[in-house]
PDB file of C-alpha atoms and ligand atoms in Angstrom:
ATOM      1  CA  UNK A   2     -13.959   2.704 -13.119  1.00  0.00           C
ATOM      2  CA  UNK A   3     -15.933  -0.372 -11.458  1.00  0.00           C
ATOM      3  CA  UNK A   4     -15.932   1.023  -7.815  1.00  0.00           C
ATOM      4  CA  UNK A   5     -17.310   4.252  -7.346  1.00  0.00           C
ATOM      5  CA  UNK A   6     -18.007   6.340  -3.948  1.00  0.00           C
ATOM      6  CA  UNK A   7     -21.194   7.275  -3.576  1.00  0.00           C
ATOM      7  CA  UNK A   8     -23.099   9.059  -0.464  1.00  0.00           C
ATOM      8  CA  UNK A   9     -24.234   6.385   2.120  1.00  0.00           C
ATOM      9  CA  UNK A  10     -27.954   4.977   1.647  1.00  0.00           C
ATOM     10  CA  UNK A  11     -29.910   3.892   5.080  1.00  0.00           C
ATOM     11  CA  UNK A  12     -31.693   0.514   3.584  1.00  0.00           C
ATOM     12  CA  UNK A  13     -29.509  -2.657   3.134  1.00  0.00           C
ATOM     13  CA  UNK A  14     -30.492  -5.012   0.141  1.00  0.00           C
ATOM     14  CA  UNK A  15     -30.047  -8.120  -0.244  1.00  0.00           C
ATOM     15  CA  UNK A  16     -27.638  -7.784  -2.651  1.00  0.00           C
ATOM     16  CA  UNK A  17     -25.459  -6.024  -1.175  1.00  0.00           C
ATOM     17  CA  UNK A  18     -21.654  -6.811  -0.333  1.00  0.00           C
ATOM     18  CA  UNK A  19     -19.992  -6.155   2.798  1.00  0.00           C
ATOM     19  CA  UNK A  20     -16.426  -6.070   3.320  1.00  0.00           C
ATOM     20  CA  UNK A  21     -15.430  -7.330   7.174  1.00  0.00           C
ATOM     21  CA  UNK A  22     -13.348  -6.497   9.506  1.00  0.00           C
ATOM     22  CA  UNK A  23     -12.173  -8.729  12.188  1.00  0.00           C
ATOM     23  CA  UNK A  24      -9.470  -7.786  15.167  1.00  0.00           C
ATOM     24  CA  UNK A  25      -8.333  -5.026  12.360  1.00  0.00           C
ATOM     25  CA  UNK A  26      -7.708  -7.635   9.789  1.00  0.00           C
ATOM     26  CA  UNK A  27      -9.717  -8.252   6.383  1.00  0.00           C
ATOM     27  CA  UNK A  28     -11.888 -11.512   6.685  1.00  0.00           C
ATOM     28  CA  UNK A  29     -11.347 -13.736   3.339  1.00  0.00           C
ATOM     29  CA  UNK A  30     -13.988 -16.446   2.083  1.00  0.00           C
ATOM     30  CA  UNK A  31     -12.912 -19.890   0.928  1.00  0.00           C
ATOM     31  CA  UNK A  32     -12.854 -19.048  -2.897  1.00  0.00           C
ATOM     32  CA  UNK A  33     -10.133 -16.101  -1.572  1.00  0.00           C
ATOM     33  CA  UNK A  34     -13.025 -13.111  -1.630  1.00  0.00           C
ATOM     34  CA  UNK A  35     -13.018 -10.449   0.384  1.00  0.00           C
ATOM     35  CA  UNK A  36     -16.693  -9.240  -0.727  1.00  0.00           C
ATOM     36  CA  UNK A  37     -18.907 -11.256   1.447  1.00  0.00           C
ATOM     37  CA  UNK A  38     -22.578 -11.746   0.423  1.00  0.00           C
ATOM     38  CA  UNK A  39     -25.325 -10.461   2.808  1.00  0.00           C
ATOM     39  CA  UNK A  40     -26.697 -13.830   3.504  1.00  0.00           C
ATOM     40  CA  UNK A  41     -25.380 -15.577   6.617  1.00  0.00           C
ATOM     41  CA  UNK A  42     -23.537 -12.346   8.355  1.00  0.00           C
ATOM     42  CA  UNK A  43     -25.942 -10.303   9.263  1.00  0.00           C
ATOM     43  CA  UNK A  44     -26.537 -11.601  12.693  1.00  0.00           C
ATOM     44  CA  UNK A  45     -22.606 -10.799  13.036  1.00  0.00           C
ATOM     45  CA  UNK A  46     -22.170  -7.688  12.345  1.00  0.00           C
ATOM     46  CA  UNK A  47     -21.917  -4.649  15.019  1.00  0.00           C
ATOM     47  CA  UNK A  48     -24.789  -1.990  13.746  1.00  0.00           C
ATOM     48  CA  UNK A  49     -22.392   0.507  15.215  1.00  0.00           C
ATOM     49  CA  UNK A  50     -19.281   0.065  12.965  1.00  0.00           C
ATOM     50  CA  UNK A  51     -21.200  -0.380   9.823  1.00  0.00           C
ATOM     51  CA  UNK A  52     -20.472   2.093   6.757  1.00  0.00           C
ATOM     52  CA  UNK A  53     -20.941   2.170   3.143  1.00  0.00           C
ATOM     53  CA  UNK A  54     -18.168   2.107   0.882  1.00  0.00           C
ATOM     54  CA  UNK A  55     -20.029   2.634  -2.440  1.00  0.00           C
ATOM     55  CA  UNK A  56     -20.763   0.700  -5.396  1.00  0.00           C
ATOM     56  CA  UNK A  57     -18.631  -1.784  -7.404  1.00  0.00           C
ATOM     57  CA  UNK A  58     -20.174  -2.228 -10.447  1.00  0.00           C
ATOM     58  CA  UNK A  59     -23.735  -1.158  -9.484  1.00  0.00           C
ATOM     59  CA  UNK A  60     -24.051  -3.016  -6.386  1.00  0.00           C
ATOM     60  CA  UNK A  61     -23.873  -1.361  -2.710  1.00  0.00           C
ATOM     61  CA  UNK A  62     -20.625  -2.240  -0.908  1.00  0.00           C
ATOM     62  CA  UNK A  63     -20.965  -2.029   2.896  1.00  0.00           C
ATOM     63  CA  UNK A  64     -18.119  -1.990   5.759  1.00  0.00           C
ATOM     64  CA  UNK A  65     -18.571  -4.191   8.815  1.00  0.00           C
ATOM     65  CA  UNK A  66     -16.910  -5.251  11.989  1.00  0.00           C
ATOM     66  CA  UNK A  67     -17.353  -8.693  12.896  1.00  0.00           C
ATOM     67  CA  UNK A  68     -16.043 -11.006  16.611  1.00  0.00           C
ATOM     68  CA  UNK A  69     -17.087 -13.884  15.604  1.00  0.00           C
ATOM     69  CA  UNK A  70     -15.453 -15.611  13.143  1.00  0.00           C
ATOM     70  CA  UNK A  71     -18.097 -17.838  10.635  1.00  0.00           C
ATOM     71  CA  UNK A  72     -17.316 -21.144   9.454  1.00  0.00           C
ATOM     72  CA  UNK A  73     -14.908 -21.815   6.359  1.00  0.00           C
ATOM     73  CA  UNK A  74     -13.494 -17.974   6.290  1.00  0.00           C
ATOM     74  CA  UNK A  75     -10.276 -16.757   7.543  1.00  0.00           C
ATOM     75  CA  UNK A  76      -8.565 -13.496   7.721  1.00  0.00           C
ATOM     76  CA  UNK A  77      -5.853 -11.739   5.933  1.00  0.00           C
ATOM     77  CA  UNK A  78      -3.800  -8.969   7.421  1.00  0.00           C
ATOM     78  CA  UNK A  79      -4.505  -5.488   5.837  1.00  0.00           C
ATOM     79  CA  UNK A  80      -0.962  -4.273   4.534  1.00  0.00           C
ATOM     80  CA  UNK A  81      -0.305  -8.160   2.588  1.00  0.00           C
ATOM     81  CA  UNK A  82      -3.651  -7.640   0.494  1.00  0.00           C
ATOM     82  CA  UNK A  83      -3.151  -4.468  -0.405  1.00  0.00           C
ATOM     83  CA  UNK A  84       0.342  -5.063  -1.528  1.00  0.00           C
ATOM     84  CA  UNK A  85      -1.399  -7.098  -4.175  1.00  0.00           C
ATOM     85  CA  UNK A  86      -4.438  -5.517  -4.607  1.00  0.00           C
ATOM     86  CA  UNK A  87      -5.065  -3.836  -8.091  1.00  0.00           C
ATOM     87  CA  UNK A  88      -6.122   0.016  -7.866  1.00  0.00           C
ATOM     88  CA  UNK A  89      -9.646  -0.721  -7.672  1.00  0.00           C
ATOM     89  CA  UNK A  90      -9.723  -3.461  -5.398  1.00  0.00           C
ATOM     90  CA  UNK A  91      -7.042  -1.236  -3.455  1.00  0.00           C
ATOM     91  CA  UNK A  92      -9.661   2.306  -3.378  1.00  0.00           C
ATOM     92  CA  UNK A  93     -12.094  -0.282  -1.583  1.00  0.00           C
ATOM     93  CA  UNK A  94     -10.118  -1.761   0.793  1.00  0.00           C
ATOM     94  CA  UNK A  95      -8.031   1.662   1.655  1.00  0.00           C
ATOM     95  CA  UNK A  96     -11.561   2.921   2.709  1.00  0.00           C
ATOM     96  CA  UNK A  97     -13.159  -0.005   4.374  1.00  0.00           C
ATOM     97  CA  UNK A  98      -9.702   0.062   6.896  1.00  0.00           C
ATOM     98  CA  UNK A  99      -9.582   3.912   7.023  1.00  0.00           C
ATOM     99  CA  UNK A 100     -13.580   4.694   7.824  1.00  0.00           C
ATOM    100  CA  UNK A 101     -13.419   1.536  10.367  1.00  0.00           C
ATOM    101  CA  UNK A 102     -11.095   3.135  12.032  1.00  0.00           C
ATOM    102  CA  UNK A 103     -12.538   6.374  12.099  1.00  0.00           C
ATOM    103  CA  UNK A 104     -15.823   4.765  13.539  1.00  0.00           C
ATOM    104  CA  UNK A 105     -14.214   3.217  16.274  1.00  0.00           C
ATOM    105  CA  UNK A 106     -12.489   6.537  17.299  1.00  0.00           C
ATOM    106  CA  UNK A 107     -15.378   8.739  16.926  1.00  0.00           C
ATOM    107  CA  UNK A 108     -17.731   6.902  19.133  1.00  0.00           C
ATOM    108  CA  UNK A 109     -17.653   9.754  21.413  1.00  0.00           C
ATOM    109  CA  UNK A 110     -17.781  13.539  20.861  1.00  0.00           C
ATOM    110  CA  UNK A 111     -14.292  15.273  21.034  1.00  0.00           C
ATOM    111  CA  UNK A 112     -15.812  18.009  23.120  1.00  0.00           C
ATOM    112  CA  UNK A 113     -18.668  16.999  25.179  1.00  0.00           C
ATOM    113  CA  UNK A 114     -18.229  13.065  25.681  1.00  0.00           C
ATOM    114  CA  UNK A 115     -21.410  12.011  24.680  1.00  0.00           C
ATOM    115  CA  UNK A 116     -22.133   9.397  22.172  1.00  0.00           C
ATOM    116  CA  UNK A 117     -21.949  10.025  19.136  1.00  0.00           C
ATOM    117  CA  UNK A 118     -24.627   8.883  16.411  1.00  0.00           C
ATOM    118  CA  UNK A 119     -24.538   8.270  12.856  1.00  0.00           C
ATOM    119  CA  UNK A 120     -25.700  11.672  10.706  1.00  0.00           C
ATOM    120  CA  UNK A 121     -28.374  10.549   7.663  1.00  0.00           C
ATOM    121  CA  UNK A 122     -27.184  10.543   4.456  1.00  0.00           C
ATOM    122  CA  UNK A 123     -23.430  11.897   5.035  1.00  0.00           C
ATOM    123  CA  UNK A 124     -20.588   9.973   6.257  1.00  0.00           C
ATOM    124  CA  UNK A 125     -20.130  11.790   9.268  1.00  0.00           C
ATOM    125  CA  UNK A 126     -20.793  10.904  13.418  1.00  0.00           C
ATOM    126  CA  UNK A 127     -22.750  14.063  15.349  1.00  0.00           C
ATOM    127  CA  UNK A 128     -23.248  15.007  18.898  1.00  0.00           C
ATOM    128  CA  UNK A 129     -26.980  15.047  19.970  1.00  0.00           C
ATOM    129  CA  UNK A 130     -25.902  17.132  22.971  1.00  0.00           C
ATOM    130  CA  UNK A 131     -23.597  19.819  21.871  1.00  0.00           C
ATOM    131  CA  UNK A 132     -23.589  19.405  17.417  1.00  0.00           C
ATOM    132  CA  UNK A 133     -20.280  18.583  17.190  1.00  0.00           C
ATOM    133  CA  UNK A 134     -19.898  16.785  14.165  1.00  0.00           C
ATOM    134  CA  UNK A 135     -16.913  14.510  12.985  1.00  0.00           C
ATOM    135  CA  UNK A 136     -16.016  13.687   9.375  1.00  0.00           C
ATOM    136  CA  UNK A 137     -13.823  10.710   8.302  1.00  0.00           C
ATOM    137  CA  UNK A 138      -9.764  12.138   9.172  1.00  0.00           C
ATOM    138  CA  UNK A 139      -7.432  12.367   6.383  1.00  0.00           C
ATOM    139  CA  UNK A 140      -3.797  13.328   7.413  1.00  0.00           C
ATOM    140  CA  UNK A 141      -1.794  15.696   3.890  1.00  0.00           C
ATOM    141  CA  UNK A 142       1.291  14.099   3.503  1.00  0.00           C
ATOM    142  CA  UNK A 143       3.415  15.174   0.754  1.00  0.00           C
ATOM    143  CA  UNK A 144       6.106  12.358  -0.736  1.00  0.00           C
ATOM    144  CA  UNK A 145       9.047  13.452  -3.304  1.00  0.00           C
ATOM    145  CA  UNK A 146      11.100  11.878  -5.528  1.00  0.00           C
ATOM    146  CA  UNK A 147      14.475  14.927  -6.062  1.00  0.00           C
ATOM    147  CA  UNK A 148      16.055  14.741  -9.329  1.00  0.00           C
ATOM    148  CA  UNK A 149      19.632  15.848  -9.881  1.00  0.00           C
ATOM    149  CA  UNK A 150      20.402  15.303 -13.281  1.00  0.00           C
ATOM    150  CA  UNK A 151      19.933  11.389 -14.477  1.00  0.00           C
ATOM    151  CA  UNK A 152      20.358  10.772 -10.350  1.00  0.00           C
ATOM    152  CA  UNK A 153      16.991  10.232  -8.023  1.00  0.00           C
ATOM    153  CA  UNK A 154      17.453  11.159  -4.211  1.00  0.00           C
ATOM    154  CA  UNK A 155      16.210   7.731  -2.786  1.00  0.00           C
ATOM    155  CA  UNK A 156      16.917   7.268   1.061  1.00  0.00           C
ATOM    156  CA  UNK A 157      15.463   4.775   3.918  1.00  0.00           C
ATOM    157  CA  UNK A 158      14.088   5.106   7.791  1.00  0.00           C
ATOM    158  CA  UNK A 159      15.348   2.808  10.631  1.00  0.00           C
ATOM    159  CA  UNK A 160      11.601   0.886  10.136  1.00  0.00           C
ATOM    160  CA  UNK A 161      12.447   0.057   6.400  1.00  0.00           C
ATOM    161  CA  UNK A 162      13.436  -3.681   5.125  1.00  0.00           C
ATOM    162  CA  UNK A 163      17.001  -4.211   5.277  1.00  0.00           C
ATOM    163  CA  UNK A 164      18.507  -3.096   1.827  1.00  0.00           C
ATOM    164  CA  UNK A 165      15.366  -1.071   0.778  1.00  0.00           C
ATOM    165  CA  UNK A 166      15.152   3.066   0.097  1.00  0.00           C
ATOM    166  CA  UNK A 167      12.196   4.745  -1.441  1.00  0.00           C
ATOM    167  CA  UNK A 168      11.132   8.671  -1.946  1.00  0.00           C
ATOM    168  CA  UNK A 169      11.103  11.183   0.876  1.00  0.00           C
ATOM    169  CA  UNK A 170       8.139  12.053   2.895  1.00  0.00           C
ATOM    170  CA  UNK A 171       6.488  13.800   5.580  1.00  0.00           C
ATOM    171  CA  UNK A 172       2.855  15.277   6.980  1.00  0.00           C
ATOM    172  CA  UNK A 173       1.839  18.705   5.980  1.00  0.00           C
ATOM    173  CA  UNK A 174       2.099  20.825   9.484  1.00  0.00           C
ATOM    174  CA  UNK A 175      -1.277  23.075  10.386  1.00  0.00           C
ATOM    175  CA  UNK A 176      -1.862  26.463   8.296  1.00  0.00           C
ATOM    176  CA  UNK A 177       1.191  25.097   5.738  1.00  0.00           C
ATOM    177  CA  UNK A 178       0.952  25.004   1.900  1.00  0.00           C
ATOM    178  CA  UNK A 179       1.436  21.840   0.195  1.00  0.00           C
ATOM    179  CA  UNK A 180       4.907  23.545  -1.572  1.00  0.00           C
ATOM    180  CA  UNK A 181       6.150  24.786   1.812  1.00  0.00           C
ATOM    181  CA  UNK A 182       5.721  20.945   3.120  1.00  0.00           C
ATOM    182  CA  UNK A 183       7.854  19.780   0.360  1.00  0.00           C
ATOM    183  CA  UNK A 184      10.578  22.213   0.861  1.00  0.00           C
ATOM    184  CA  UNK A 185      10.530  21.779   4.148  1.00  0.00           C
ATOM    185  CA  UNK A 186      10.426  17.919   4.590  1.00  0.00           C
ATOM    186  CA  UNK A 187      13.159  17.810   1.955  1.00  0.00           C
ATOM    187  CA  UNK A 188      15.523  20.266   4.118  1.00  0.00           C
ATOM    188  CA  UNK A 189      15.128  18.512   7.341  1.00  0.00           C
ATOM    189  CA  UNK A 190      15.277  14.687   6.787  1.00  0.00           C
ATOM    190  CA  UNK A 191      18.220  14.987   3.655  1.00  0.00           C
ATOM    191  CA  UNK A 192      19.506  18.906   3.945  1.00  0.00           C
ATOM    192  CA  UNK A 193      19.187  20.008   0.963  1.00  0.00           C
ATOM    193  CA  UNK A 194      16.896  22.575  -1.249  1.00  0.00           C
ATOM    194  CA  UNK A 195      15.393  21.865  -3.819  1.00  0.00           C
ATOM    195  CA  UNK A 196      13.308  23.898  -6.801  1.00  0.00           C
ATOM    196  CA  UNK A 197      10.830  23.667 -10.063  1.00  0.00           C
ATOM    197  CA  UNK A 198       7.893  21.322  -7.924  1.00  0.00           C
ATOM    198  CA  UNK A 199       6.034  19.601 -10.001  1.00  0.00           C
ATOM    199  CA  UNK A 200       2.881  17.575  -8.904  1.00  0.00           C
ATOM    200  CA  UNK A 201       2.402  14.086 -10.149  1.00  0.00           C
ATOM    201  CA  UNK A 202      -0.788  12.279  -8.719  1.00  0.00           C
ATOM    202  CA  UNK A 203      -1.680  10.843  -5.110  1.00  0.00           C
ATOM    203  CA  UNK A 204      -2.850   8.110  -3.835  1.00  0.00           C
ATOM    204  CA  UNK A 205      -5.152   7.405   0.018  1.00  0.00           C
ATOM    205  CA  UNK A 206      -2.576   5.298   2.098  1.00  0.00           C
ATOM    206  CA  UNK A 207      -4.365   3.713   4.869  1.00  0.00           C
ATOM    207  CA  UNK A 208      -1.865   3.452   7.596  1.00  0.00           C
ATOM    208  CA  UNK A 209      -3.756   4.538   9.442  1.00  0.00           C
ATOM    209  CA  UNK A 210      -5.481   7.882   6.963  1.00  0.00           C
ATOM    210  CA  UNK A 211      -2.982   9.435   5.397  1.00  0.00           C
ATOM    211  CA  UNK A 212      -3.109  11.023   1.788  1.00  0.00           C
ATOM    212  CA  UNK A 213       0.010  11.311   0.040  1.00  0.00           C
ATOM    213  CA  UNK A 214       0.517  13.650  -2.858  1.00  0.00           C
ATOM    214  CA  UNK A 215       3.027  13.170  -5.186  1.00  0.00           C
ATOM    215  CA  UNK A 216       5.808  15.405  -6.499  1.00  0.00           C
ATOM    216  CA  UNK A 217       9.273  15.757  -8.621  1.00  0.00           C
ATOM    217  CA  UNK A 218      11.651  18.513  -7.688  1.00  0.00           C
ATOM    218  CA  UNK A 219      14.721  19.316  -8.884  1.00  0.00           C
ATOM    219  CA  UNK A 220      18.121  19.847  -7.022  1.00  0.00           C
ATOM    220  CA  UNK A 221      19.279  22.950  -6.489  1.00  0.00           C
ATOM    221  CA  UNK A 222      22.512  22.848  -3.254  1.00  0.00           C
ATOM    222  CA  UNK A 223      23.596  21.584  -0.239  1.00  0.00           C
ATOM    223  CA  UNK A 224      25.193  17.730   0.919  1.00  0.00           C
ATOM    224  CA  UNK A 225      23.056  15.137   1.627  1.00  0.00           C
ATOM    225  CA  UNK A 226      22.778  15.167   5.928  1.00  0.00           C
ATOM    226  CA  UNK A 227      20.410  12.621   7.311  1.00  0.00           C
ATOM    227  CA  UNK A 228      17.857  13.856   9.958  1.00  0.00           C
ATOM    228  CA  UNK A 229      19.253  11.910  13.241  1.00  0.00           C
ATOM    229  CA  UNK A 230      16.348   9.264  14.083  1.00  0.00           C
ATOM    230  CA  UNK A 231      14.472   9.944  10.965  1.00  0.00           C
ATOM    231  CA  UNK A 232      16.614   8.760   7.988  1.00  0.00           C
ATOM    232  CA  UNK A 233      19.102   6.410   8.397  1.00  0.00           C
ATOM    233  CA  UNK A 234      20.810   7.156   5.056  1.00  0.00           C
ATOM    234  CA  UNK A 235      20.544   8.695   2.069  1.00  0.00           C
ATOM    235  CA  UNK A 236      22.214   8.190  -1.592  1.00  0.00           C
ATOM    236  CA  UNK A 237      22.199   9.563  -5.089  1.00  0.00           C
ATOM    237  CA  UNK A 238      21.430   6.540  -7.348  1.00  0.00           C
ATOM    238  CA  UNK A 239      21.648   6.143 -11.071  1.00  0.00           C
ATOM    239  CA  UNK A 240      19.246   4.220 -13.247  1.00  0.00           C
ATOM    240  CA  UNK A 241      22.189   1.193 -13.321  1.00  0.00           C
ATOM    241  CA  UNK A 242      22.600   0.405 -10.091  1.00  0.00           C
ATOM    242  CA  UNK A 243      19.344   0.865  -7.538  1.00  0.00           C
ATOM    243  CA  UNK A 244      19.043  -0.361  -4.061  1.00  0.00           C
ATOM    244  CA  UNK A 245      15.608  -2.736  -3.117  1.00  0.00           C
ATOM    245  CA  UNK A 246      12.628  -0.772  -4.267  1.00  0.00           C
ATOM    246  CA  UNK A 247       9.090   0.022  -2.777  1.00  0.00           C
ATOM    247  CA  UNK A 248       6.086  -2.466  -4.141  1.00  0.00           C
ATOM    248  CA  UNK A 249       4.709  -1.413  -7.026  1.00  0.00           C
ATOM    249  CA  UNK A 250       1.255  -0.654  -5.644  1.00  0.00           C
ATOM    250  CA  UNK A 251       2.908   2.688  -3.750  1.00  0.00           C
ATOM    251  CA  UNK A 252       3.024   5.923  -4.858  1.00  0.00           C
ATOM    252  CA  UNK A 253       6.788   6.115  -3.790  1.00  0.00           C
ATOM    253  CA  UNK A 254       7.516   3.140  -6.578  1.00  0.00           C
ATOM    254  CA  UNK A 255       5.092   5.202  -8.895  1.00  0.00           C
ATOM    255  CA  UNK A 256       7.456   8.196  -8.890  1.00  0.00           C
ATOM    256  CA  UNK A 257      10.715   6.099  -9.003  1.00  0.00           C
ATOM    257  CA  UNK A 258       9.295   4.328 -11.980  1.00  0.00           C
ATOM    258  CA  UNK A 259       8.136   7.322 -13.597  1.00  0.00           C
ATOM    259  CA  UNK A 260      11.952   8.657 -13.014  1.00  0.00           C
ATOM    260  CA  UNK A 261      13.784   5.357 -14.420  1.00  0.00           C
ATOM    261  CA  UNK A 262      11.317   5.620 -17.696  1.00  0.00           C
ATOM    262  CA  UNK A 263      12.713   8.762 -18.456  1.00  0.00           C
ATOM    263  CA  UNK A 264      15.937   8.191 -17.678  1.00  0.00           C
ATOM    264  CA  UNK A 265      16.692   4.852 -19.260  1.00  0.00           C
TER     265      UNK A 265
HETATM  266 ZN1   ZN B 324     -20.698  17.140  22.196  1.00  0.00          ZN
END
């Protein structure tokens, strides 16, 4: 793998690579980079929302917020480059967005109010007055593709494109299992139970920290009943005839994919 986390350094080199943020957009160079050289931006950037990301192949890849705008670059919204992002380029990004905004909501402690300041050689944000420390949030959210026979479970909100339906989902409540999640999200947005849970892989999804972990299940009873507000309808489709998909980049696509392959 070419971009691997690694625990923040203190020294900047000049080698180093920052990715910027600017009004919660990605800031893109002329040549259509998003990994800026140090050179020229580091009067820019705020010392306060600064992290580092890692290193993509060897070299130190930093996180910065920017107001000012440079000559010659522009800015690309966050959700259109990852949609075409490949999975490295896409672990980079996911973090630069998701530890940005972390920063910026950490800047005071949760149970004092004072500032907060930057804790050496973790990614973390600590209290000088009461020791409260903060660690970058990551919401459990558990997505599922049910299978009932050669048929996948595929349903869509009121905030989806017109014509598209994708896997079910939902956050894991406080003190619940993963398994218990899945059983329960699957009950209340479609009404039915399902059995035989079987975990497939995850991916971060960073709108704005979630992680979503991703399962089959099988069908077991009960008529599909969409969850008033939540799903706007739900279908059993066959491999032949499929409503719009997810991109490919999401999990949710990665499950329906991994369903049609075995099914076709
Ligand atoms: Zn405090």
């Amino acid at each position: 793998m070419r971009f691997v986390i690694t625990p923040p350094r203190e020294a900047r080199a000049e080698s180093d690579l920052f990715v910027l943020l600017h009004k919660g957009d990605i800031v893109v160079s002329a040549s259509g980079s998003y990994l800026h050289p140090v050179s020229g931006i580091s009067p820019l950037l705020k010392p306060s929302a600064l992290s580092m990301l890692g290193e993509w192949h060897g070299v130190a890849v930093w996180v910065g917020v920017i107001d000012d705008l440079p000559q010659g670059v522009t800015t690309a919204g966050v959700r259109s480059l990852l949609m075409m992002a490949s999975p490295d380029e896409f672990t980079v990004l996911a973090r630069a967005v998701q530890l940005t905004h972390w920063l910026e909501q950490h800047r005071f402690c949760g149970r004092c109010g004072t500032a907060t300041m930057a804790i050496e050689g973790e990614m973390a944000r600590g209290c000088p007055a009461c020791g409260l420390r903060a660690y970058p949030r990551i919401s459990p959210c558990i997505i599922v593709l049910v299978r009932r026979g050669r048929e996948a479970l595929l349903a869509r909100s009121p905030q989806f494109a017109p014509g598209r339906y994708s896997t079910l989902a939902g956050f894991i409540e406080a003190g619940e299992t993963v398994e218990d999640a899945v059983h329960r999200e699957v009950f209340e947005e479609v009404g039915v139970r399902i059995d035989n849970l079987r975990y497939v892989s995850s991916q971060s999804w960073p709108f704005p920290h979630s992680l979503m972990l991703g399962f089959e299940a099988d069908y077991v009873r009960g008529d599909i009943t969409p969850q008033p507000g939540e799903i706007e309808d739900a279908q059993w489709w066959t491999p032949e005839a499929l409503p719009d998909l997810p991109p490919s980049v999401s999990i949710s696509r990665l499950l329906i994919d991994r369903w049609l392959a075995h099914n076709r």
